[in-house]
Each structure stands twice: as C-alpha cells, then as structure tokens.
PDB file of C-alpha atoms in Angstrom:
ATOM      1  CA  MET A 188      56.948   7.332   6.440  1.00  0.00           C
ATOM      2  CA  ILE A 189      55.426   6.091   3.176  1.00  0.00           C
ATOM      3  CA  ILE A 190      53.611   8.737   1.081  1.00  0.00           C
ATOM      4  CA  PHE A 191      50.631   7.855  -1.125  1.00  0.00           C
ATOM      5  CA  SER A 192      48.015   9.726  -3.113  1.00  0.00           C
ATOM      6  CA  SER A 193      45.011  10.579  -0.971  1.00  0.00           C
ATOM      7  CA  PRO A 194      41.836   8.536  -1.527  1.00  0.00           C
ATOM      8  CA  GLU A 195      39.030  10.424  -3.206  1.00  0.00           C
ATOM      9  CA  ILE A 196      36.977  12.168  -0.509  1.00  0.00           C
ATOM     10  CA  GLY A 197      33.264  11.670  -1.088  1.00  0.00           C
ATOM     11  CA  LYS A 198      33.833   8.516  -3.120  1.00  0.00           C
ATOM     12  CA  GLU A 199      30.852   6.237  -2.613  1.00  0.00           C
ATOM     13  CA  LEU A 200      31.320   2.508  -2.416  1.00  0.00           C
ATOM     14  CA  PRO A 201      28.957  -0.002  -3.974  1.00  0.00           C
ATOM     15  CA  GLU A 202      25.897  -0.561  -1.791  1.00  0.00           C
ATOM     16  CA  GLN A 203      26.224  -3.589   0.473  1.00  0.00           C
ATOM     17  CA  ILE A 204      23.615  -5.772   2.157  1.00  0.00           C
ATOM     18  CA  LEU A 205      24.127  -6.876   5.782  1.00  0.00           C
ATOM     19  CA  SER A 206      21.867  -9.321   7.597  1.00  0.00           C
ATOM     20  CA  TRP A 207      21.757 -10.445  11.204  1.00  0.00           C
ATOM     21  CA  GLU A 208      19.842 -12.947  13.288  1.00  0.00           C
ATOM     22  CA  GLU A 209      18.626 -12.960  16.878  1.00  0.00           C
ATOM     23  CA  ARG A 210      21.586 -15.192  17.730  1.00  0.00           C
ATOM     24  CA  ASP A 211      24.019 -12.462  16.587  1.00  0.00           C
ATOM     25  CA  VAL A 212      22.272  -9.879  18.784  1.00  0.00           C
ATOM     26  CA  MET A 213      22.362 -12.117  21.872  1.00  0.00           C
ATOM     27  CA  LEU A 214      25.994 -13.170  21.366  1.00  0.00           C
ATOM     28  CA  TYR A 215      27.021  -9.513  21.062  1.00  0.00           C
ATOM     29  CA  ALA A 216      25.213  -8.659  24.309  1.00  0.00           C
ATOM     30  CA  LEU A 217      26.867 -11.573  26.124  1.00  0.00           C
ATOM     31  CA  ALA A 218      30.289 -10.686  24.687  1.00  0.00           C
ATOM     32  CA  ILE A 219      30.172  -7.192  26.170  1.00  0.00           C
ATOM     33  CA  GLY A 220      29.064  -8.498  29.568  1.00  0.00           C
ATOM     34  CA  SER A 221      25.276  -8.152  29.586  1.00  0.00           C
ATOM     35  CA  GLY A 222      23.799 -10.353  32.290  1.00  0.00           C
ATOM     36  CA  MET A 223      27.171 -11.053  33.889  1.00  0.00           C
ATOM     37  CA  HIS A 224      26.440  -9.634  37.334  1.00  0.00           C
ATOM     38  CA  TYR A 225      22.634  -9.494  37.412  1.00  0.00           C
ATOM     39  CA  PRO A 226      21.333 -11.896  34.750  1.00  0.00           C
ATOM     40  CA  HIS A 227      17.656 -11.082  35.338  1.00  0.00           C
ATOM     41  CA  ASP A 228      18.256  -7.373  34.684  1.00  0.00           C
ATOM     42  CA  ASP A 229      19.463  -7.942  31.119  1.00  0.00           C
ATOM     43  CA  LEU A 230      17.106 -10.654  29.837  1.00  0.00           C
ATOM     44  CA  GLN A 231      15.805  -8.303  27.128  1.00  0.00           C
ATOM     45  CA  PHE A 232      19.315  -8.362  25.583  1.00  0.00           C
ATOM     46  CA  THR A 233      20.423 -11.944  26.232  1.00  0.00           C
ATOM     47  CA  THR A 234      17.418 -14.174  25.547  1.00  0.00           C
ATOM     48  CA  GLU A 235      14.669 -14.332  22.956  1.00  0.00           C
ATOM     49  CA  ASN A 236      12.274 -16.576  24.903  1.00  0.00           C
ATOM     50  CA  SER A 237      11.876 -15.125  28.400  1.00  0.00           C
ATOM     51  CA  ARG A 238       8.286 -14.324  29.275  1.00  0.00           C
ATOM     52  CA  GLY A 239       7.730 -10.570  29.438  1.00  0.00           C
ATOM     53  CA  HIS A 240      11.087  -9.703  27.842  1.00  0.00           C
ATOM     54  CA  GLU A 241      11.076  -8.972  24.117  1.00  0.00           C
ATOM     55  CA  LEU A 242      14.594  -9.238  22.631  1.00  0.00           C
ATOM     56  CA  GLN A 243      16.119  -5.775  22.187  1.00  0.00           C
ATOM     57  CA  VAL A 244      19.257  -4.716  20.352  1.00  0.00           C
ATOM     58  CA  LEU A 245      22.005  -2.732  22.048  1.00  0.00           C
ATOM     59  CA  PRO A 246      23.049   0.251  19.869  1.00  0.00           C
ATOM     60  CA  GLY A 247      26.695  -0.850  19.949  1.00  0.00           C
ATOM     61  CA  PHE A 248      25.677  -3.942  17.972  1.00  0.00           C
ATOM     62  CA  LEU A 249      26.140  -1.820  14.856  1.00  0.00           C
ATOM     63  CA  SER A 250      29.874  -1.774  15.621  1.00  0.00           C
ATOM     64  CA  SER A 251      29.995  -5.521  15.124  1.00  0.00           C
ATOM     65  CA  LEU A 252      28.012  -5.225  11.884  1.00  0.00           C
ATOM     66  CA  THR A 253      30.446  -2.682  10.425  1.00  0.00           C
ATOM     67  CA  SER A 254      33.213  -5.267  10.779  1.00  0.00           C
ATOM     68  CA  ARG A 255      31.391  -7.229   8.047  1.00  0.00           C
ATOM     69  CA  LEU A 256      31.617  -4.379   5.511  1.00  0.00           C
ATOM     70  CA  ARG A 257      33.995  -4.620   2.578  1.00  0.00           C
ATOM     71  CA  PHE A 258      36.075  -1.460   2.621  1.00  0.00           C
ATOM     72  CA  PRO A 259      37.631   0.211  -0.396  1.00  0.00           C
ATOM     73  CA  ASP A 260      41.240  -0.020  -1.428  1.00  0.00           C
ATOM     74  CA  ILE A 261      42.478   3.336  -0.164  1.00  0.00           C
ATOM     75  CA  GLY A 262      45.938   3.077  -1.689  1.00  0.00           C
ATOM     76  CA  ALA A 263      47.864   1.960   1.386  1.00  0.00           C
ATOM     77  CA  PRO A 264      50.581  -0.614   0.766  1.00  0.00           C
ATOM     78  CA  LYS A 265      49.929  -4.267   1.479  1.00  0.00           C
ATOM     79  CA  GLY A 266      50.839  -5.086   5.062  1.00  0.00           C
ATOM     80  CA  THR A 267      49.987  -1.626   6.420  1.00  0.00           C
ATOM     81  CA  ARG A 268      48.951  -1.815  10.061  1.00  0.00           C
ATOM     82  CA  ILE A 269      45.398  -0.522  10.313  1.00  0.00           C
ATOM     83  CA  LEU A 270      43.854   0.242  13.691  1.00  0.00           C
ATOM     84  CA  HIS A 271      40.262   1.038  14.584  1.00  0.00           C
ATOM     85  CA  ALA A 272      40.566   4.574  15.989  1.00  0.00           C
ATOM     86  CA  ALA A 273      37.002   5.751  16.612  1.00  0.00           C
ATOM     87  CA  GLN A 274      33.359   5.031  15.925  1.00  0.00           C
ATOM     88  CA  HIS A 275      30.197   7.074  16.330  1.00  0.00           C
ATOM     89  CA  VAL A 276      26.677   5.671  15.968  1.00  0.00           C
ATOM     90  CA  LYS A 277      23.508   7.728  15.483  1.00  0.00           C
ATOM     91  CA  LEU A 278      20.279   5.728  15.601  1.00  0.00           C
ATOM     92  CA  HIS A 279      17.248   6.875  13.601  1.00  0.00           C
ATOM     93  CA  ALA A 280      15.012   3.919  14.458  1.00  0.00           C
ATOM     94  CA  ARG A 281      14.900   0.955  16.812  1.00  0.00           C
ATOM     95  CA  LEU A 282      17.056  -1.851  15.458  1.00  0.00           C
ATOM     96  CA  PRO A 283      15.141  -5.077  14.861  1.00  0.00           C
ATOM     97  CA  ALA A 284      16.429  -8.248  16.559  1.00  0.00           C
ATOM     98  CA  LYS A 285      16.518  -9.925  13.142  1.00  0.00           C
ATOM     99  CA  GLY A 286      16.938  -7.966   9.966  1.00  0.00           C
ATOM    100  CA  THR A 287      18.620  -6.880   6.800  1.00  0.00           C
ATOM    101  CA  ALA A 288      19.974  -3.448   5.983  1.00  0.00           C
ATOM    102  CA  ARG A 289      21.233  -1.819   2.840  1.00  0.00           C
ATOM    103  CA  VAL A 290      24.465   0.011   3.631  1.00  0.00           C
ATOM    104  CA  ARG A 291      25.816   2.963   1.686  1.00  0.00           C
ATOM    105  CA  CYS A 292      29.369   3.894   2.593  1.00  0.00           C
ATOM    106  CA  ALA A 293      31.601   6.779   1.504  1.00  0.00           C
ATOM    107  CA  ILE A 294      35.038   8.192   2.324  1.00  0.00           C
ATOM    108  CA  HIS A 295      34.367  11.240   4.500  1.00  0.00           C
ATOM    109  CA  SER A 296      37.834  12.583   5.285  1.00  0.00           C
ATOM    110  CA  VAL A 297      41.552  11.859   5.125  1.00  0.00           C
ATOM    111  CA  THR A 298      44.135  13.425   7.423  1.00  0.00           C
ATOM    112  CA  SER A 299      47.827  12.816   7.994  1.00  0.00           C
ATOM    113  CA  GLY A 300      49.604  13.077  11.328  1.00  0.00           C
ATOM    114  CA  LYS A 301      52.901  12.172  12.974  1.00  0.00           C
ATOM    115  CA  SER A 302      52.179   8.476  13.384  1.00  0.00           C
ATOM    116  CA  GLY A 303      50.272   7.975  10.137  1.00  0.00           C
ATOM    117  CA  ALA A 304      47.088   8.761   8.280  1.00  0.00           C
ATOM    118  CA  LYS A 305      43.482   8.642   9.425  1.00  0.00           C
ATOM    119  CA  VAL A 306      40.653   7.768   7.064  1.00  0.00           C
ATOM    120  CA  THR A 307      37.070   8.382   8.161  1.00  0.00           C
ATOM    121  CA  LEU A 308      34.269   6.454   6.490  1.00  0.00           C
ATOM    122  CA  CYS A 309      30.549   7.190   6.837  1.00  0.00           C
ATOM    123  CA  ALA A 310      27.978   4.416   6.471  1.00  0.00           C
ATOM    124  CA  ALA A 311      24.209   4.869   6.223  1.00  0.00           C
ATOM    125  CA  PHE A 312      22.187   1.826   7.296  1.00  0.00           C
ATOM    126  CA  LEU A 313      18.833   1.760   5.497  1.00  0.00           C
ATOM    127  CA  GLU A 314      15.771  -0.441   5.825  1.00  0.00           C
ATOM    128  CA  SER A 315      14.594  -2.269   2.710  1.00  0.00           C
ATOM    129  CA  ASP A 316      11.995   0.478   2.098  1.00  0.00           C
ATOM    130  CA  GLY A 317      14.721   3.144   2.230  1.00  0.00           C
ATOM    131  CA  GLY A 318      13.953   4.381   5.748  1.00  0.00           C
ATOM    132  CA  ALA A 319      17.004   5.339   7.800  1.00  0.00           C
ATOM    133  CA  LEU A 320      18.066   2.947  10.569  1.00  0.00           C
ATOM    134  CA  ALA A 321      21.381   4.488  11.591  1.00  0.00           C
ATOM    135  CA  ASP A 322      24.443   6.437  10.530  1.00  0.00           C
ATOM    136  CA  VAL A 323      27.860   5.151  11.531  1.00  0.00           C
ATOM    137  CA  GLU A 324      31.099   7.103  11.264  1.00  0.00           C
ATOM    138  CA  MET A 325      34.294   5.098  11.702  1.00  0.00           C
ATOM    139  CA  THR A 326      37.892   6.259  11.696  1.00  0.00           C
ATOM    140  CA  LEU A 327      40.800   3.992  10.801  1.00  0.00           C
ATOM    141  CA  SER A 328      44.447   4.787  11.586  1.00  0.00           C
ATOM    142  CA  LEU A 329      47.013   3.681   9.019  1.00  0.00           C
ATOM    143  CA  LEU A 330      50.313   3.515  10.881  1.00  0.00           C
ATOM    144  CA  GLY A 331      53.365   4.761   9.009  1.00  0.00           C
ATOM    145  CA  VAL A 332      51.405   6.030   5.995  1.00  0.00           C
ATOM    146  CA  THR A 333      50.988   9.630   4.856  1.00  0.00           C
ATOM    147  CA  PHE A 334      48.704  10.781   2.075  1.00  0.00           C
ATOM    148  CA  GLU A 335      49.550  13.790  -0.062  1.00  0.00           C
TER     149      GLU A 335
END
C-alpha cells in the first residue's frame, strides 16, 4: 500500500463552466435505454421535435456532465487506478434541455480502507444568475493508496 498526505478537506477548486446541448441530453437518454422497448413512451427524453412532447432532461444526465469536470491533483501517484464508487444527485430546479452551469467543487472527505482510499467531492451546479440547479456528491476509490 502506498501512503500519501491526505488532500485538504474543504479545499475549493476553481469554478468551472459546463455547457450542454439538446443533442447531449437525447444521446444520454438513448444510451441508458430510453425508448428501447416502448419508443412512444419516452419521446419527451429522446426527441426535441415530436408534437406534444417537450424535451425533458433525465436527472442522471448530471452524471455524464460531472465526467467533464477537471478534478484536483489529490496527491495520488501517477498510474493510480481510480474507480467511480458512488454518486448522489439532488435537484433544486428542472434542468434545461440546453444550458450552461457554473460548477463549484470541493473536497468533502477522505477515508482509507483495506483496498485503498476514497475521496468524496461535492459539486454545486449553479445557473448563471446564481440560482441552484443541483448538488452532486461523487466518491472515487483510489486502489492501493492510503492517505495519512
């Protein structure tokens, strides 16, 4: 097991801007199987031009947006195997089908276990006017790494 100094809990990362288009929303819905068995039941998630079906965003879409974030260097050695361990999404407002969000991210917690360390990051997605869109908590497992 490799031992490293623990990242600074509460450390805030520079604010990031994430944007998405209707195409991103529809591709996400199709990728997770929307419309696969009963296409007409999921038109609000898979098409932007069906009469009577305004495009809506599935809450899990935020998971795909978090993959675009630039995460901090948390002190793990180069080549460390990092696994996505958990994710929790709390929506504060309906997500627009096309939009831009300011994202503020911070290190929430660091724990060490038998197989490695877990680092939990919290990200607040904000509208351009500062209104809250969502909070996302994500946990990453760093295999073979222990923080002191």
